[in-house]
Tab-separated table of C-alpha atoms in Angstrom:
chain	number	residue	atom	x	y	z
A	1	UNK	CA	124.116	-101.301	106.979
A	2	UNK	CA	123.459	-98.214	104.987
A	3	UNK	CA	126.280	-97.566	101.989
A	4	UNK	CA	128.082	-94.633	104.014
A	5	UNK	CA	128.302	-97.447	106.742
A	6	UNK	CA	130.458	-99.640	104.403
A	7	UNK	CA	134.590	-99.636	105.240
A	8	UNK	CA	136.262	-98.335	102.516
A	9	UNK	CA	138.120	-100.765	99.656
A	10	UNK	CA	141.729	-100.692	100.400
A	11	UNK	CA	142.324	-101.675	96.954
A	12	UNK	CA	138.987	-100.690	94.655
A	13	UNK	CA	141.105	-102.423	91.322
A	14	UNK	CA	140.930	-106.005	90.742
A	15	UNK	CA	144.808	-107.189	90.744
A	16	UNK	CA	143.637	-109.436	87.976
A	17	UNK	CA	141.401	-109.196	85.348
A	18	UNK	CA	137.808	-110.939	85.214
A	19	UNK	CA	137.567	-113.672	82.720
A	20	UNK	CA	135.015	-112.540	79.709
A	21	UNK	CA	133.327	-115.841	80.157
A	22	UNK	CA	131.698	-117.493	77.144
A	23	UNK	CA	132.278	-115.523	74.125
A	24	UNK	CA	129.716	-115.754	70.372
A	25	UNK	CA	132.758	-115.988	68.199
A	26	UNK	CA	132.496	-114.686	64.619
A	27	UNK	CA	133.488	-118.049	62.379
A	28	UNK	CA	133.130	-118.472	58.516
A	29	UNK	CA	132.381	-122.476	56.979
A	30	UNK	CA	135.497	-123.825	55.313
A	31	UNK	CA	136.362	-127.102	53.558
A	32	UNK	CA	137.179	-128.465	57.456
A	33	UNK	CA	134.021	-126.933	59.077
A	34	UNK	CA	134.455	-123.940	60.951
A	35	UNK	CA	137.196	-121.553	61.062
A	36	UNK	CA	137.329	-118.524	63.844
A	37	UNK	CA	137.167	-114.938	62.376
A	38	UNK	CA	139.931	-112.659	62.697
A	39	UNK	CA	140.259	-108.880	62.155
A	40	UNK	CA	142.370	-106.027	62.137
A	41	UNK	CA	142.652	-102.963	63.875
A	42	UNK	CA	142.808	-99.559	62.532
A	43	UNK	CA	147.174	-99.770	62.789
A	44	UNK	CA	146.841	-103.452	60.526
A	45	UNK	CA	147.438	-105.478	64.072
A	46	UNK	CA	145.890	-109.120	63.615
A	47	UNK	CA	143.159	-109.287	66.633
A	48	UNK	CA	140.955	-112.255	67.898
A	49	UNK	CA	137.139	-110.670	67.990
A	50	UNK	CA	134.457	-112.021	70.455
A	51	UNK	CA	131.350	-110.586	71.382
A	52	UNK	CA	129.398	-110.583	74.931
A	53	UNK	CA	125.885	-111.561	73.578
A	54	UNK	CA	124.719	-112.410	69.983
A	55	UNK	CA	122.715	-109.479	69.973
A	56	UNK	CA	126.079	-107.267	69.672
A	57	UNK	CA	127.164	-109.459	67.302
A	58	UNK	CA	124.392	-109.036	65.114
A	59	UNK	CA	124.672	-105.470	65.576
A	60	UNK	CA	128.194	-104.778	64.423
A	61	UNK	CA	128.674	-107.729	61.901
A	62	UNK	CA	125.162	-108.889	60.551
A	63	UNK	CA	122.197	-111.282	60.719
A	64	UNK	CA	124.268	-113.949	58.293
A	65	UNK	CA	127.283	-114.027	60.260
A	66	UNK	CA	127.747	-117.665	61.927
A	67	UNK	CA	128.697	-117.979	65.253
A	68	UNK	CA	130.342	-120.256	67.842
A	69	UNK	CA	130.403	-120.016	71.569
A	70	UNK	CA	134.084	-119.994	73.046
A	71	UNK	CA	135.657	-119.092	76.330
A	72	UNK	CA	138.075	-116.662	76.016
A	73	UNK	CA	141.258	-119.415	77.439
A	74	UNK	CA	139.641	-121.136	74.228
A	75	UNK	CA	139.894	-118.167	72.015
A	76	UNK	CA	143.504	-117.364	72.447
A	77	UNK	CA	144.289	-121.172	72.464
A	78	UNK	CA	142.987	-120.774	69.100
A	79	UNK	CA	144.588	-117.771	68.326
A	80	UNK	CA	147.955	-118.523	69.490
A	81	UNK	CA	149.246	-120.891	66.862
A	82	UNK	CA	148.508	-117.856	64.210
A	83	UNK	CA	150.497	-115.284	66.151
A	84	UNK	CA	147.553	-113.492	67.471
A	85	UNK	CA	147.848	-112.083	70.988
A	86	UNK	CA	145.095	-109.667	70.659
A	87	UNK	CA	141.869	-109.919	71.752
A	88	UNK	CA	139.353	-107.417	71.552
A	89	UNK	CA	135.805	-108.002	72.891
A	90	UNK	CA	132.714	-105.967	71.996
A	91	UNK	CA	134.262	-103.905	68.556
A	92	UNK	CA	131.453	-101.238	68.161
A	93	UNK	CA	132.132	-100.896	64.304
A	94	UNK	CA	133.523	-102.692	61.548
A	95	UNK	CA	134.503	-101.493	58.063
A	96	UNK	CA	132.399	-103.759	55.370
A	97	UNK	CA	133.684	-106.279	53.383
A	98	UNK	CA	134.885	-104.695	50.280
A	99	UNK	CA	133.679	-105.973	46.857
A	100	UNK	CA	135.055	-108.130	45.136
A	101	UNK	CA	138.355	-107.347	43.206
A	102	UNK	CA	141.157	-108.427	41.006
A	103	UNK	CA	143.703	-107.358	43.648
A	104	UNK	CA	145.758	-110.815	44.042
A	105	UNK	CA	146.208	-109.345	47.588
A	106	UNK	CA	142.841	-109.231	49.396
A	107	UNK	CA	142.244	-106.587	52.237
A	108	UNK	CA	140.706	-108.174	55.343
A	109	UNK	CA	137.883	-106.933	56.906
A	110	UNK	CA	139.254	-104.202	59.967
A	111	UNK	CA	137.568	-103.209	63.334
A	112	UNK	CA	137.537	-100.006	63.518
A	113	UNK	CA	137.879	-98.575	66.874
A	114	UNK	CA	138.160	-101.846	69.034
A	115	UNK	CA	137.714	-101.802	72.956
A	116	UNK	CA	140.879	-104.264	73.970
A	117	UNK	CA	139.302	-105.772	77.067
A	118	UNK	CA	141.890	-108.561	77.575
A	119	UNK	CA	145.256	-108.562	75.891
């Protein structure tokens, strides 16, 4: 059956959206082991990050940053308890860390330009 041959998709949208599958989750070491990363976006909205191979990772947040694998159920179970809905997958940039400072308030690290996937 050639591709002209094909019957046409009544509905060529998924009605629901395909599950990210395992996701290398940005994570920092903490007195308690492991804590999951979380960012802003460029409007100061708290977002869960995961990336789609480590390779992006790498690419966006550095060779030292630790990772964990998580499904993305497991992300937002994660996320949840903080009162973080979002969850953006594949963030092409990130702003860097600023230096350090005196400011008693500390500015997180922001995404800029995130791709919400799911949320």
């Amino acid at each position: 059956m050639s591709p002209l041959d094909r019957p046409e998709d009544p509905d060529p949208e998924p009605s629901e959206r395909i599950p990210a599958g395992l996701l290398y989750v940005p994570v920092r070491s903490g007195p308690a082991g492991c804590t999951a990363r979380f960012f802003r976006t460029p409007l100061g909205g708290r977002t869960a990050v995961g990336f789609t191979s480590a390779a992006r990772l790498t690419a966006t947040l550095g060779t030292e940053q630790a990772c964990i694998r998580l499904s993305e159920p497991a992300l937002r179970a994660l996320a949840a308890p903080l009162g973080v809905s979002a969850l953006t997958v594949d963030p092409q940039l990130s702003a860097p860390a600023a230096a350090p400072s005196t400011d008693p308030w500390p500015h997180p690290v922001a995404i800029a330009h995130p791709t919400p996937l799911i949320g």
